[in-house]
């Protein structure tokens, strides 16, 4: 397809962003280009040199934004309201349409300081960039709506960080996603009581991401959409065994697309208290608390929207969250188990016994879903799995185990492997394990093939 540049964000007006300039980096070494994602927006034909000019030096893409924009937002961080945040090490670089006609943002991480950097250097460590590639590829394969990692370029600076041996290498990442409007974008407008701007933002999100004209009850309809999409995101996190780590309201996109990967981890076992971020002392964003944490964030959106809407329709919109979560966690577990749905009631029972067996036995999650895909449990799964086996007898596979992936071993993304992949880069500048892993993940995706909604 042809590259189709857009500038939709500009219609919101300049109180939503600050024009900024990218840092000038001493080096720009291309480490990862996502040609699959690029093909969806007509950018796969760029030479490496052109790629680096756009995604390392941020020369504008013709017809898109003339200058990068640091987006303004606030948000609750670990439940404390912070009015001082915003794009502090990133900006919106470009907008465009994809091959399905949808509005796409290319945003950055590590592109330099902005008015919102506070005491930060505006930079991203190379390790942070590599980790974001791994998280996004794995989540996409496991049927979680996520931003994609579009580009990673090493930038030749030395960074100092408390959580990495320092000095450490630097990078700039480009992320592709359906907008960068966060719950915190609405919270900021509520904070300043900018009700007209909030109405404009509601209209923008409904039109651009939900294909609806604003009109009657627009805020409540928007809230209902956000509740539905974020409940689905929470459900799919669970089935993927994924722990995001920092589910602050500034990290929740109103499209319900997961993004902004920092201290994430995949859980080895079905342990509700498993926590990703070393600084999350209370376990606020632990594995099993994610649905509740995301619900809390969506409630902050409801509170912000209260400035332009009556209470009752907003409450009604929030009520959808729990039901959608139940339905979607069931669907996501069945999808990963590789069985076709039967009826809402039977499926819910199946999902329940599955979660119970995994939690009680602390069976390794990835191995289990690998072995059980298609619905036949190998004999070594003992008594604790009897209920599950009984339920599975009524189910048909949703996909045959005929892909070569099924005769190998499960593809996982546990912390030891992440560290091993990074160590090859850190110690011997060997990028082969990273590229091999991305290929292995994409192969797993083929084997799991197709979403439950397809
Ligand atoms: P995050 O935890 O990545 O969602 O970031 C929370 C806030 O801190 C956002 O406003 C970021 O832009 C900002 N921030 C994080 N790291 C840096 C950094 N190295 N330099 C400047 N701002 C940062
Ligand atoms: Mg963030």
Coordinates of C-alpha atoms and ligand atoms in Angstrom, one line a residue:
X1 CA 0.0 0.0 0.0
X2 CA 1.0 3.7 -0.4
X3 CA 2.1 5.6 2.7
X4 CA -0.9 7.7 3.8
X5 CA 0.2 10.5 6.1
X6 CA -2.2 12.2 8.5
X7 CA -2.2 15.1 11.0
X8 CA -5.4 14.3 12.9
X9 CA -3.9 15.3 16.3
X10 CA -3.6 18.9 15.2
X11 CA -7.4 19.3 15.1
X12 CA -7.4 19.0 18.9
X13 CA -5.5 22.3 19.2
X14 CA -2.2 23.2 20.6
X15 CA -3.2 23.0 24.3
X16 CA -2.8 19.2 23.9
X17 CA 0.9 19.1 23.1
X18 CA 4.2 21.0 22.9
X19 CA 6.3 21.0 19.7
X20 CA 9.8 19.6 20.6
X21 CA 13.0 18.7 18.9
X22 CA 14.7 15.3 19.0
X23 CA 18.1 14.8 20.7
X24 CA 21.1 14.7 18.4
X25 CA 22.7 11.3 19.0
X26 CA 26.4 10.6 18.6
X27 CA 25.6 7.4 16.8
X28 CA 22.6 5.8 15.0
X29 CA 23.0 2.1 14.6
X30 CA 20.0 0.2 13.3
X31 CA 19.3 -2.8 15.5
X32 CA 15.7 -3.8 14.7
X33 CA 13.3 -2.8 12.0
X34 CA 9.8 -4.3 11.9
X35 CA 9.1 -4.7 8.3
X36 CA 6.0 -6.6 8.9
X37 CA 4.5 -3.6 10.7
X38 CA 6.0 -1.2 8.2
X39 CA 4.3 -3.0 5.4
X40 CA 0.9 -2.2 7.0
X41 CA 1.5 1.5 6.6
X42 CA 3.5 1.5 3.4
X43 CA 6.9 2.2 4.9
X44 CA 8.6 -1.1 4.2
X45 CA 10.3 0.3 1.1
X46 CA 12.6 2.6 3.0
X47 CA 16.3 1.9 2.7
X48 CA 18.1 1.5 6.0
X49 CA 19.6 4.9 5.5
X50 CA 16.2 6.5 5.1
X51 CA 14.9 4.5 8.0
X52 CA 17.7 5.9 10.2
X53 CA 17.0 9.4 9.0
X54 CA 13.4 9.1 10.1
X55 CA 13.6 6.9 13.1
X56 CA 17.0 7.9 14.5
X57 CA 17.2 11.6 13.5
X58 CA 13.5 12.2 13.2
X59 CA 13.4 13.9 9.9
X60 CA 9.7 14.4 9.3
X61 CA 7.8 11.9 7.1
X62 CA 6.4 13.9 4.2
X63 CA 2.8 15.1 4.8
X64 CA 2.7 13.9 8.4
X65 CA 3.6 16.1 11.4
X66 CA 6.0 18.9 10.6
X67 CA 7.5 18.7 14.0
X68 CA 7.4 16.1 16.9
X69 CA 4.8 16.8 19.6
X70 CA 5.3 16.0 23.3
X71 CA 1.8 15.1 24.4
X72 CA 0.4 16.5 27.6
X73 CA -1.1 14.2 30.2
X74 CA -1.4 13.6 34.0
X75 CA -2.2 10.4 35.8
X76 CA -2.3 8.4 39.0
X77 CA 0.9 6.6 39.7
X78 CA 0.5 3.8 42.3
X79 CA -2.8 5.6 43.1
X80 CA -1.2 9.0 43.8
X81 CA -2.2 11.8 41.4
X82 CA 0.8 13.3 39.6
X83 CA 0.2 16.5 37.6
X84 CA 3.8 16.8 36.6
X85 CA 4.1 14.0 34.0
X86 CA 3.6 14.0 30.3
X87 CA 5.8 12.9 27.4
X88 CA 9.1 13.2 29.3
X89 CA 11.3 11.0 27.0
X90 CA 9.1 10.6 24.0
X91 CA 6.9 12.3 21.5
X92 CA 4.4 11.7 18.8
X93 CA 6.5 11.6 15.7
X94 CA 4.0 10.9 12.9
X95 CA 0.4 9.8 12.1
X96 CA -0.8 7.8 9.1
X97 CA -3.4 5.3 8.0
X98 CA -2.9 1.6 7.9
X99 CA -4.0 -0.9 5.3
X100 CA -7.4 -1.1 7.0
X101 CA -7.8 2.7 6.9
X102 CA -7.2 3.1 10.7
X103 CA -5.4 6.0 12.2
X104 CA -1.9 5.0 13.4
X105 CA 0.6 6.8 15.6
X106 CA 4.3 6.4 15.6
X107 CA 5.5 7.5 19.0
X108 CA 9.0 7.4 20.5
X109 CA 10.7 6.4 23.7
X110 CA 14.2 7.8 24.5
X111 CA 14.2 10.6 21.9
X112 CA 15.4 13.3 24.3
X113 CA 14.2 15.8 26.9
X114 CA 11.0 17.7 26.7
X115 CA 9.2 20.2 29.0
X116 CA 8.0 17.1 31.0
X117 CA 11.4 15.5 31.6
X118 CA 11.6 16.8 35.2
X119 CA 15.0 15.4 36.4
X120 CA 15.1 12.7 33.7
X121 CA 17.6 12.6 30.9
X122 CA 14.9 11.8 28.3
X123 CA 16.8 8.6 27.2
X124 CA 16.0 4.9 27.0
X125 CA 18.6 2.2 27.8
X126 CA 19.4 -0.3 25.1
X127 CA 18.3 -3.0 27.4
X128 CA 15.0 -1.3 27.9
X129 CA 14.5 -1.2 24.1
X130 CA 15.4 -4.8 23.7
X131 CA 13.0 -5.8 26.5
X132 CA 10.2 -3.8 24.7
X133 CA 10.8 -5.7 21.5
X134 CA 10.5 -9.0 23.4
X135 CA 7.4 -8.0 25.3
X136 CA 5.5 -6.7 22.2
X137 CA 6.4 -9.7 20.0
X138 CA 5.4 -12.2 22.6
X139 CA 2.1 -10.4 23.5
X140 CA 1.1 -10.1 19.8
X141 CA 1.7 -13.8 19.4
X142 CA -0.4 -14.6 22.4
X143 CA -3.4 -12.6 21.0
X144 CA -3.0 -9.6 23.3
X145 CA -3.8 -6.2 21.7
X146 CA -0.5 -4.4 22.0
X147 CA 1.5 -1.5 20.6
X148 CA 4.2 -2.9 18.2
X149 CA 7.8 -2.2 18.3
X150 CA 8.5 -0.5 15.0
X151 CA 12.2 0.4 15.3
X152 CA 15.1 0.3 17.7
X153 CA 18.3 2.3 17.0
X154 CA 21.3 2.3 19.3
X155 CA 22.4 5.8 20.0
X156 CA 26.0 5.6 21.4
X157 CA 25.5 7.4 24.7
X158 CA 26.4 6.2 28.2
X159 CA 23.4 6.2 30.6
X160 CA 23.3 5.9 34.4
X161 CA 20.5 3.9 35.9
X162 CA 19.8 2.6 39.4
X163 CA 18.4 -0.7 38.0
X164 CA 21.1 -1.6 35.5
X165 CA 24.9 -1.9 35.8
X166 CA 26.0 1.6 34.7
X167 CA 27.1 3.1 32.5
X168 CA 24.8 1.3 30.2
X169 CA 24.1 1.6 26.4
X170 CA 21.4 3.9 25.0
X171 CA 18.7 3.6 22.3
X172 CA 15.8 5.2 20.8
X173 CA 12.6 3.2 20.1
X174 CA 9.7 3.9 17.8
X175 CA 6.4 2.4 18.8
X176 CA 3.4 1.9 16.5
X177 CA 0.0 2.1 18.1
X178 CA -3.6 3.2 17.7
X179 CA -3.2 6.6 19.2
X180 CA -1.5 7.7 22.4
X181 CA -4.6 9.1 24.2
X182 CA -4.4 7.9 27.8
X183 CA -6.8 7.9 30.6
X184 CA -4.4 10.5 32.0
X185 CA -5.0 12.7 29.0
X186 CA -8.6 13.1 30.2
X187 CA -7.5 13.4 33.8
X188 CA -5.4 16.4 33.0
X189 CA -8.3 18.2 31.3
X190 CA -10.5 17.5 34.3
X191 CA -7.7 18.8 36.6
X192 CA -7.8 22.2 34.7
X193 CA -11.6 22.0 34.2
X194 CA -11.1 22.3 30.5
X195 CA -14.5 21.0 29.6
X196 CA -14.6 22.2 26.0
X197 CA -11.3 20.5 25.3
X198 CA -12.6 17.4 26.9
X199 CA -15.6 17.4 24.6
X200 CA -13.3 17.7 21.7
X201 CA -11.1 14.8 22.9
X202 CA -14.2 12.6 23.4
X203 CA -15.2 13.4 19.8
X204 CA -11.7 12.7 18.5
X205 CA -11.5 9.3 20.2
X206 CA -15.0 8.2 19.2
X207 CA -14.4 9.1 15.6
X208 CA -10.9 8.0 15.2
X209 CA -10.8 4.8 17.2
X210 CA -14.4 3.7 17.6
X211 CA -15.8 4.8 14.2
X212 CA -18.7 6.7 15.8
X213 CA -20.0 10.2 15.6
X214 CA -20.1 11.8 19.0
X215 CA -23.7 13.1 19.4
X216 CA -26.0 12.0 22.2
X217 CA -24.4 10.5 25.3
X218 CA -21.0 10.6 23.8
X219 CA -19.0 10.5 27.1
X220 CA -20.9 7.5 28.4
X221 CA -20.6 5.7 25.1
X222 CA -16.9 6.4 25.1
X223 CA -16.6 5.1 28.6
X224 CA -18.5 1.9 27.7
X225 CA -16.0 1.3 24.9
X226 CA -13.0 1.9 27.1
X227 CA -14.4 -0.4 29.8
X228 CA -15.0 -3.2 27.3
X229 CA -11.6 -2.9 25.6
X230 CA -9.6 -2.6 28.8
X231 CA -11.5 -5.5 30.4
X232 CA -10.5 -7.5 27.3
X233 CA -6.9 -6.4 27.7
X234 CA -6.9 -7.5 31.4
X235 CA -8.4 -10.9 30.5
X236 CA -5.8 -11.5 27.8
X237 CA -3.0 -10.5 30.1
X238 CA -4.1 -13.3 32.4
X239 CA -4.3 -16.0 29.8
X240 CA -0.9 -14.9 28.5
X241 CA 0.6 -15.1 32.0
X242 CA 1.7 -11.5 31.5
X243 CA 2.4 -9.0 34.3
X244 CA 2.6 -5.4 32.9
X245 CA 4.1 -4.1 36.1
X246 CA 3.1 -0.4 35.9
X247 CA -0.7 -0.2 35.4
X248 CA -0.8 3.5 36.2
X249 CA -3.6 5.6 34.5
X250 CA -1.1 7.4 32.3
X251 CA -0.1 4.0 30.9
X252 CA -3.6 3.0 29.9
X253 CA -4.5 3.8 26.3
X254 CA -8.2 4.5 25.8
X255 CA -8.2 2.1 22.9
X256 CA -7.5 -0.7 25.3
X257 CA -4.2 -1.5 23.6
X258 CA -1.4 -2.4 26.0
X259 CA 1.7 -0.3 25.8
X260 CA 4.7 1.2 27.6
X261 CA 6.7 -1.8 28.7
X262 CA 9.1 -1.2 31.6
X263 CA 9.6 -3.8 34.4
X264 CA 7.2 -6.4 32.8
X265 CA 7.5 -10.1 33.4
X266 CA 5.8 -13.3 32.3
X267 CA 4.7 -15.4 35.3
X268 CA 6.2 -18.9 35.4
X269 CA 3.3 -20.2 37.5
X270 CA -0.3 -19.3 38.1
X271 CA 0.5 -17.3 41.2
X272 CA -1.8 -14.4 41.9
X273 CA 0.8 -12.5 44.0
X274 CA 3.6 -12.7 41.4
X275 CA 4.9 -9.1 41.0
X276 CA 7.0 -7.7 38.1
X277 CA 8.3 -4.3 39.3
X278 CA 10.9 -4.4 42.1
X279 CA 9.5 -1.0 43.3
X280 CA 5.9 -2.4 43.6
X281 CA 6.4 -3.2 47.3
X282 CA 2.7 -3.7 48.0
X283 CA 2.1 -5.9 45.0
X284 CA -0.5 -3.4 43.7
X285 CA 0.0 -4.6 40.1
X286 CA 0.7 -8.3 40.9
X287 CA -0.5 -10.9 38.3
X288 CA -3.9 -11.6 39.8
X289 CA -4.6 -8.0 40.8
X290 CA -4.4 -6.6 37.2
X291 CA -8.1 -6.7 36.4
X292 CA -8.9 -4.8 39.6
X293 CA -6.0 -2.3 38.9
X294 CA -7.2 -1.6 35.3
X295 CA -10.8 -1.3 36.6
X296 CA -9.6 1.3 39.1
X297 CA -7.9 3.3 36.2
X298 CA -11.1 3.2 34.1
X299 CA -13.0 4.5 37.2
X300 CA -10.6 7.6 37.0
X301 CA -11.7 8.1 33.5
X302 CA -15.4 8.0 34.6
X303 CA -14.6 10.6 37.3
X304 CA -12.9 12.9 34.8
X305 CA -15.9 12.5 32.4
X306 CA -18.2 13.5 35.2
X307 CA -17.4 17.1 34.3
X308 CA -19.2 16.8 31.0
X309 CA -21.8 14.1 31.6
X310 CA -24.4 13.0 34.1
X311 CA -23.6 10.3 36.6
X312 CA -26.1 7.6 35.8
X313 CA -25.0 6.8 32.3
X314 CA -21.4 6.7 33.4
X315 CA -22.2 4.3 36.2
X316 CA -24.1 2.1 33.7
X317 CA -21.1 2.2 31.3
X318 CA -18.8 1.0 34.1
X319 CA -21.0 -1.9 34.9
X320 CA -20.1 -3.6 31.7
X321 CA -16.5 -4.1 32.9
X322 CA -16.9 -7.2 35.1
X323 CA -19.1 -9.1 32.7
X324 CA -16.8 -8.4 29.8
X325 CA -13.8 -9.5 31.9
X326 CA -15.5 -12.8 32.8
X327 CA -16.5 -13.5 29.2
X328 CA -13.1 -12.5 27.8
X329 CA -10.9 -14.4 30.3
X330 CA -12.9 -17.5 29.5
X331 CA -12.5 -16.9 25.7
X332 CA -8.8 -16.2 26.1
X333 CA -8.1 -19.3 28.2
X334 CA -10.0 -21.5 25.7
X335 CA -8.1 -19.9 22.9
X336 CA -4.8 -20.6 24.5
X337 CA -5.9 -24.2 25.3
X338 CA -6.7 -24.6 21.6
X339 CA -10.3 -25.7 22.0
X340 CA -13.4 -24.4 20.3
X341 CA -16.0 -22.7 22.5
X342 CA -19.2 -24.6 23.3
X343 CA -21.6 -22.6 25.4
X344 CA -21.1 -19.6 27.8
X345 CA -21.9 -21.8 30.8
X346 CA -19.8 -24.8 29.9
X347 CA -16.9 -22.6 28.9
X348 CA -17.0 -20.7 32.2
X349 CA -16.8 -24.0 34.1
X350 CA -13.9 -25.2 32.0
X351 CA -12.0 -22.0 32.6
X352 CA -12.7 -22.2 36.3
X353 CA -11.3 -25.7 36.7
X354 CA -8.4 -24.9 34.5
X355 CA -7.4 -21.9 36.7
X356 CA -7.9 -23.9 39.8
X357 CA -5.7 -26.8 38.6
X358 CA -2.9 -24.4 37.5
X359 CA -3.0 -22.5 40.8
X360 CA -3.0 -25.6 43.0
X361 CA -0.3 -27.5 41.3
X362 CA 1.9 -24.6 40.3
X363 CA 2.5 -26.3 36.9
X364 CA 4.7 -24.2 34.6
X365 CA 2.2 -22.2 32.5
X366 CA 3.8 -22.3 29.1
X367 CA 4.6 -26.0 29.3
X368 CA 1.0 -26.7 30.3
X369 CA -0.6 -24.8 27.4
X370 CA 1.9 -26.4 25.0
X371 CA 1.1 -29.9 26.2
X372 CA -2.7 -29.4 26.4
X373 CA -3.2 -27.4 23.1
X374 CA -6.1 -29.0 21.3
X375 CA -7.7 -30.3 24.5
X376 CA -6.0 -33.6 25.2
X377 CA -4.0 -33.7 28.4
X378 CA -1.0 -36.0 28.5
X379 CA -1.1 -38.8 31.2
X380 CA 1.6 -37.2 33.4
X381 CA -1.0 -34.6 34.4
X382 CA -2.3 -36.3 37.5
X383 CA -5.3 -36.3 39.8
X384 CA -5.3 -32.5 40.3
X385 CA -6.3 -32.3 36.6
X386 CA -9.1 -34.9 36.7
X387 CA -11.9 -32.2 36.7
X388 CA -10.3 -30.4 33.8
X389 CA -9.8 -33.7 31.9
X390 CA -13.5 -34.5 32.5
X391 CA -14.6 -31.2 31.1
X392 CA -12.3 -31.3 28.1
X393 CA -13.9 -34.6 27.0
X394 CA -16.7 -32.5 25.6
X395 CA -14.5 -30.1 23.6
X396 CA -13.1 -30.2 20.1
X397 CA -9.7 -28.6 19.0
X398 CA -10.0 -25.2 17.4
X399 CA -6.9 -25.9 15.4
X400 CA -5.0 -29.1 14.6
X401 CA -1.5 -29.7 16.1
X402 CA 0.0 -30.0 12.6
X403 CA 2.5 -27.2 12.8
X404 CA 6.2 -28.1 13.3
X405 CA 6.1 -26.0 16.5
X406 CA 4.2 -28.7 18.3
X407 CA 7.0 -31.3 17.9
X408 CA 9.5 -29.0 19.5
X409 CA 9.4 -27.2 22.9
X410 CA 7.2 -24.4 24.2
X411 CA 8.3 -20.8 23.4
X412 CA 8.5 -18.9 26.7
X413 CA 9.7 -15.5 27.8
X414 CA 10.7 -15.9 31.4
X415 CA 13.1 -13.6 33.0
X416 CA 16.2 -15.9 32.8
X417 CA 15.9 -16.0 29.0
X418 CA 15.4 -12.3 28.7
X419 CA 18.6 -11.8 30.7
X420 CA 20.4 -14.3 28.6
X421 CA 19.4 -12.6 25.4
X422 CA 20.5 -9.3 26.8
X423 CA 23.8 -10.7 28.1
X424 CA 24.8 -11.8 24.5
X425 CA 24.3 -8.2 23.4
X426 CA 26.0 -6.7 26.4
X427 CA 29.0 -9.0 26.6
X428 CA 29.7 -9.7 22.9
X429 CA 27.5 -7.5 20.9
X430 CA 25.8 -10.7 19.6
X431 CA 22.3 -9.9 18.3
X432 CA 21.7 -13.3 16.9
X433 CA 19.8 -14.7 20.0
X434 CA 17.4 -11.7 19.9
X435 CA 16.7 -12.2 16.2
X436 CA 16.4 -15.9 16.7
X437 CA 13.9 -15.4 19.5
X438 CA 11.8 -13.0 17.5
X439 CA 11.7 -15.6 14.7
X440 CA 10.7 -18.3 17.2
X441 CA 7.9 -16.2 18.7
X442 CA 6.5 -15.5 15.2
X443 CA 6.6 -19.3 14.5
X444 CA 4.7 -20.0 17.7
X445 CA 2.2 -17.3 16.6
X446 CA 1.6 -19.3 13.3
X447 CA 1.0 -22.5 15.3
X448 CA -1.5 -20.8 17.6
X449 CA -2.9 -19.1 14.5
X450 CA -5.8 -16.8 14.4
X451 CA -7.7 -15.0 17.1
X452 CA -10.9 -16.2 18.8
X453 CA -12.6 -13.3 17.1
X454 CA -11.5 -14.2 13.6
Ligands
LIG1 P1 6.7 5.5 32.7 O1 7.0 4.9 34.0 O2 7.6 5.1 31.6 O3 5.3 5.4 32.3 O4 7.0 7.1 32.9 C1 6.3 7.9 33.8 C2 6.7 9.4 33.6 O5 8.1 9.6 33.8 C3 6.4 9.9 32.1 O6 6.1 11.2 32.2 C4 7.8 9.7 31.5 O7 7.9 10.5 30.4 C5 8.8 10.1 32.6 N1 10.1 9.5 32.4 C6 10.4 8.2 32.6 N2 11.8 8.0 32.4 C7 12.3 9.2 32.0 C8 13.6 9.7 31.6 N3 14.6 8.9 31.6 N4 13.7 11.0 31.3 C9 12.6 11.8 31.4 N5 11.4 11.5 31.7 C10 11.2 10.2 32.1
LIG2 MG1 4.3 5.8 30.7

